[in-house]
CSV table of C-alpha atoms in Angstrom, one decimal:
chain,number,residue,atom,x,y,z
Y,139,UNK,CA,-56.0,-22.2,10.1
Y,140,UNK,CA,-54.1,-25.4,9.9
Y,141,UNK,CA,-57.3,-27.5,9.8
Y,142,UNK,CA,-59.0,-25.6,6.9
Y,143,UNK,CA,-58.9,-27.3,3.6
Y,144,UNK,CA,-57.0,-25.2,1.1
Y,145,UNK,CA,-58.4,-26.9,-2.0
Y,146,UNK,CA,-62.0,-26.2,-0.9
Y,147,UNK,CA,-61.1,-22.6,0.0
Y,148,UNK,CA,-59.4,-22.0,-3.4
Y,149,UNK,CA,-62.3,-23.7,-5.3
Y,150,UNK,CA,-64.9,-21.5,-3.5
Y,151,UNK,CA,-62.8,-18.4,-4.1
Y,152,UNK,CA,-62.4,-19.3,-7.8
Y,153,UNK,CA,-66.2,-20.0,-8.1
Y,154,UNK,CA,-67.1,-16.6,-6.5
Y,155,UNK,CA,-64.6,-14.8,-8.7
Y,156,UNK,CA,-65.9,-16.4,-11.9
Y,157,UNK,CA,-69.5,-15.5,-11.0
Y,158,UNK,CA,-68.6,-11.9,-10.2
Y,159,UNK,CA,-66.5,-11.5,-13.3
Y,160,UNK,CA,-69.4,-12.9,-15.4
Y,161,UNK,CA,-71.8,-10.5,-13.8
Y,162,UNK,CA,-69.4,-7.6,-14.4
Y,163,UNK,CA,-68.9,-8.6,-18.1
Y,164,UNK,CA,-72.7,-8.9,-18.5
Y,165,UNK,CA,-73.2,-5.4,-17.0
Y,166,UNK,CA,-70.5,-4.0,-19.3
Y,167,UNK,CA,-72.0,-5.7,-22.4
Y,168,UNK,CA,-75.5,-4.4,-21.6
Y,169,UNK,CA,-74.3,-0.9,-21.1
Y,170,UNK,CA,-71.7,-0.6,-23.9
Y,171,UNK,CA,-72.9,-2.7,-26.8
Y,172,UNK,CA,-75.5,-1.2,-29.2
Y,173,UNK,CA,-78.8,-3.0,-28.7
Y,174,UNK,CA,-77.7,-4.3,-25.3
Y,175,UNK,CA,-80.5,-2.7,-23.3
Y,176,UNK,CA,-83.1,-4.0,-25.8
Y,177,UNK,CA,-81.7,-7.5,-25.6
Y,178,UNK,CA,-81.7,-7.4,-21.8
Y,179,UNK,CA,-85.3,-6.2,-21.8
Y,180,UNK,CA,-86.4,-9.0,-24.1
Y,181,UNK,CA,-84.5,-11.7,-22.2
Y,182,UNK,CA,-85.8,-10.5,-18.8
Y,183,UNK,CA,-89.3,-10.3,-20.3
Y,184,UNK,CA,-89.1,-13.9,-21.3
Y,185,UNK,CA,-87.8,-14.9,-17.8
Y,186,UNK,CA,-90.6,-12.9,-16.2
Y,187,UNK,CA,-93.2,-14.7,-18.3
Y,188,UNK,CA,-91.7,-18.1,-17.3
Y,189,UNK,CA,-92.0,-17.1,-13.6
Y,190,UNK,CA,-95.6,-16.0,-14.1
Y,191,UNK,CA,-96.4,-19.3,-15.7
Y,192,UNK,CA,-95.1,-21.1,-12.6
Y,193,UNK,CA,-97.4,-19.0,-10.5
Y,194,UNK,CA,-96.6,-16.1,-8.2
Y,195,UNK,CA,-96.9,-18.1,-5.0
Y,196,UNK,CA,-94.5,-20.8,-6.1
Y,197,UNK,CA,-92.0,-18.3,-7.3
Y,198,UNK,CA,-92.1,-16.4,-4.0
Y,199,UNK,CA,-91.7,-19.6,-2.0
Y,200,UNK,CA,-88.9,-20.7,-4.3
Y,201,UNK,CA,-87.0,-17.5,-3.8
Y,202,UNK,CA,-87.4,-17.7,0.0
Y,203,UNK,CA,-86.3,-21.4,0.0
Y,204,UNK,CA,-83.2,-20.5,-2.2
Y,205,UNK,CA,-82.2,-17.7,0.2
Y,206,UNK,CA,-82.6,-20.0,3.2
Y,207,UNK,CA,-80.5,-22.7,1.6
Y,208,UNK,CA,-77.8,-20.2,0.5
Y,209,UNK,CA,-77.7,-18.8,4.1
Y,210,UNK,CA,-77.3,-22.3,5.6
Y,211,UNK,CA,-74.5,-23.1,3.1
Y,212,UNK,CA,-72.7,-19.9,4.0
Y,213,UNK,CA,-73.0,-20.6,7.7
Y,214,UNK,CA,-71.6,-24.1,7.3
Y,215,UNK,CA,-68.7,-22.8,5.3
Y,216,UNK,CA,-67.9,-20.1,7.9
Y,217,UNK,CA,-68.1,-22.5,10.8
Y,218,UNK,CA,-65.8,-25.0,9.0
Y,219,UNK,CA,-63.3,-22.2,8.4
Y,220,UNK,CA,-63.3,-21.0,12.0
Y,221,UNK,CA,-62.9,-24.5,13.4
Y,222,UNK,CA,-59.1,-24.4,12.8
Y,223,UNK,CA,-58.6,-21.2,14.7
Y,224,UNK,CA,-60.2,-22.3,17.9
Y,225,UNK,CA,-58.8,-20.8,21.1
Y,226,UNK,CA,-58.0,-23.4,23.7
Y,227,UNK,CA,-57.6,-22.7,27.4
Y,228,UNK,CA,-54.2,-23.7,28.9
Y,229,UNK,CA,-54.9,-25.3,32.2
Y,230,UNK,CA,-52.6,-27.0,34.7
Y,231,UNK,CA,-54.3,-28.7,37.6
Y,232,UNK,CA,-52.2,-29.6,40.6
Y,233,UNK,CA,-52.7,-32.4,43.0
Y,234,UNK,CA,-55.5,-32.3,45.5
Y,235,UNK,CA,-54.5,-31.3,49.1
Y,236,UNK,CA,-56.5,-30.7,52.2
Y,237,UNK,CA,-56.8,-27.0,51.2
Y,238,UNK,CA,-58.1,-27.9,47.8
Y,239,UNK,CA,-57.0,-28.2,44.2
Y,240,UNK,CA,-55.1,-25.4,42.4
Y,241,UNK,CA,-55.7,-24.7,38.7
Y,242,UNK,CA,-53.5,-22.5,36.7
Y,243,UNK,CA,-55.1,-21.0,33.6
Y,244,UNK,CA,-53.8,-19.2,30.5
Y,245,UNK,CA,-54.6,-15.8,32.1
Y,246,UNK,CA,-52.1,-16.5,34.8
Y,247,UNK,CA,-49.5,-17.7,32.3
Y,248,UNK,CA,-50.1,-14.6,30.2
Y,249,UNK,CA,-49.9,-12.1,33.0
Y,250,UNK,CA,-46.8,-13.8,34.6
Y,251,UNK,CA,-44.9,-13.7,31.3
Y,252,UNK,CA,-46.1,-10.2,30.4
Y,253,UNK,CA,-44.9,-8.9,33.8
Y,254,UNK,CA,-41.6,-10.6,33.6
Y,255,UNK,CA,-41.0,-9.2,30.1
Y,256,UNK,CA,-42.2,-5.8,31.1
Y,257,UNK,CA,-39.3,-5.5,33.6
Y,258,UNK,CA,-36.8,-5.6,30.8
Y,259,UNK,CA,-35.9,-2.2,29.3
Y,260,UNK,CA,-35.1,-3.6,25.9
Y,261,UNK,CA,-38.6,-4.9,25.4
Y,262,UNK,CA,-41.2,-2.3,24.3
Y,263,UNK,CA,-44.3,-4.5,24.3
Y,264,UNK,CA,-45.3,-8.1,24.6
Y,265,UNK,CA,-48.5,-10.1,23.9
Y,266,UNK,CA,-49.1,-13.6,25.1
Y,267,UNK,CA,-52.0,-15.7,23.9
Y,268,UNK,CA,-52.9,-19.3,24.3
Y,269,UNK,CA,-54.2,-21.4,21.4
Y,270,UNK,CA,-54.4,-24.9,20.0
Y,271,UNK,CA,-52.1,-26.3,17.4
Y,272,UNK,CA,-52.4,-29.9,16.3
Y,273,UNK,CA,-54.8,-30.5,19.3
Y,274,UNK,CA,-52.1,-29.4,21.8
Y,275,UNK,CA,-52.2,-26.2,23.9
Y,276,UNK,CA,-49.6,-23.7,22.8
Y,277,UNK,CA,-48.5,-20.3,24.1
Y,278,UNK,CA,-47.8,-17.6,21.5
Y,279,UNK,CA,-45.4,-15.0,22.8
Y,280,UNK,CA,-45.2,-11.9,20.6
Y,281,UNK,CA,-42.4,-9.5,21.5
Y,282,UNK,CA,-41.4,-6.1,20.1
Y,283,UNK,CA,-37.9,-5.2,21.3
Y,284,UNK,CA,-36.1,-1.9,21.0
Y,285,UNK,CA,-34.0,-1.2,17.9
Y,286,UNK,CA,-30.5,-2.8,18.0
Y,287,UNK,CA,-31.5,-5.5,20.5
Y,288,UNK,CA,-30.3,-8.9,19.7
Y,289,UNK,CA,-33.2,-11.2,18.7
Y,290,UNK,CA,-31.2,-14.2,20.0
Y,291,UNK,CA,-31.0,-12.7,23.5
Y,292,UNK,CA,-34.7,-11.9,23.5
Y,293,UNK,CA,-35.6,-15.4,22.3
Y,294,UNK,CA,-33.3,-17.0,24.9
Y,295,UNK,CA,-34.8,-14.8,27.7
Y,296,UNK,CA,-38.4,-15.7,26.6
Y,297,UNK,CA,-37.4,-19.4,26.4
Y,298,UNK,CA,-36.0,-19.2,30.0
Y,299,UNK,CA,-39.2,-17.6,31.2
Y,300,UNK,CA,-41.4,-20.2,29.6
Y,301,UNK,CA,-39.2,-23.0,31.0
Y,302,UNK,CA,-39.5,-21.4,34.5
Y,303,UNK,CA,-43.3,-21.1,34.1
Y,304,UNK,CA,-43.4,-24.8,33.0
Y,305,UNK,CA,-41.5,-25.8,36.1
Y,306,UNK,CA,-43.8,-23.7,38.3
Y,307,UNK,CA,-47.0,-25.1,36.9
Y,308,UNK,CA,-45.7,-28.7,36.5
Y,309,UNK,CA,-46.8,-28.9,32.9
Y,310,UNK,CA,-44.7,-29.1,29.7
Y,311,UNK,CA,-45.6,-25.9,28.0
Y,312,UNK,CA,-45.2,-25.6,24.3
Y,313,UNK,CA,-44.6,-22.1,23.0
Y,314,UNK,CA,-43.6,-20.3,19.9
Y,315,UNK,CA,-42.0,-16.9,19.9
Y,316,UNK,CA,-42.4,-14.2,17.3
Y,317,UNK,CA,-40.2,-11.2,17.5
Y,318,UNK,CA,-41.6,-8.1,15.7
Y,319,UNK,CA,-39.9,-4.9,14.6
Y,320,UNK,CA,-41.7,-1.9,13.3
Y,321,UNK,CA,-42.1,1.8,13.5
Y,322,UNK,CA,-42.5,1.7,17.3
Y,323,UNK,CA,-39.2,0.0,17.7
Y,324,UNK,CA,-37.5,2.5,15.4
Y,325,UNK,CA,-39.0,5.6,17.1
Y,326,UNK,CA,-38.4,4.4,20.7
Y,327,UNK,CA,-35.6,6.3,22.4
Y,328,UNK,CA,-32.5,4.4,23.4
Y,329,UNK,CA,-32.4,5.8,26.9
Y,330,UNK,CA,-33.8,3.5,29.6
Y,331,UNK,CA,-37.1,4.0,31.3
Y,332,UNK,CA,-37.3,5.9,34.5
Y,333,UNK,CA,-38.3,3.8,37.5
């Protein structure tokens, strides 16, 4: 989302909102004002007459062309908005040996961190994803600790795990940690899990 243009998004939202508000106001005016339905009928009759003067074939092709152009514009807008949220694989490739080359992917990093975090009793759940921020691979580590667990200790533990993983893969890993609290953390029992 960092690459999307806020000004363009806000302008398009404003434009859609104005059109929808205008259509809503028009529908209210036609329904509530005296003489509204008659005015609507006469205006639409004039519009229909204008379309018939153009010819039925040209009006039909014009409508199809307008729908196709609108669909293309919407697809371009959607693809431009998604471009900033691209998922990037995190890959670390070791040196080639006689046995071959070893490549560590984001799946390995995710599973290794998730398993290491799952061994801790104070962590209820964790989710690790790889993405791209400013054209650099980044790990996002989301952790939900038990209630009354120090966020600083959790962050330090996760930082230690990421540092160890970086030493293992030989790549400088960038990571950001988000520590969540919610209903699950409040309802979790304080006693430790049975092994």
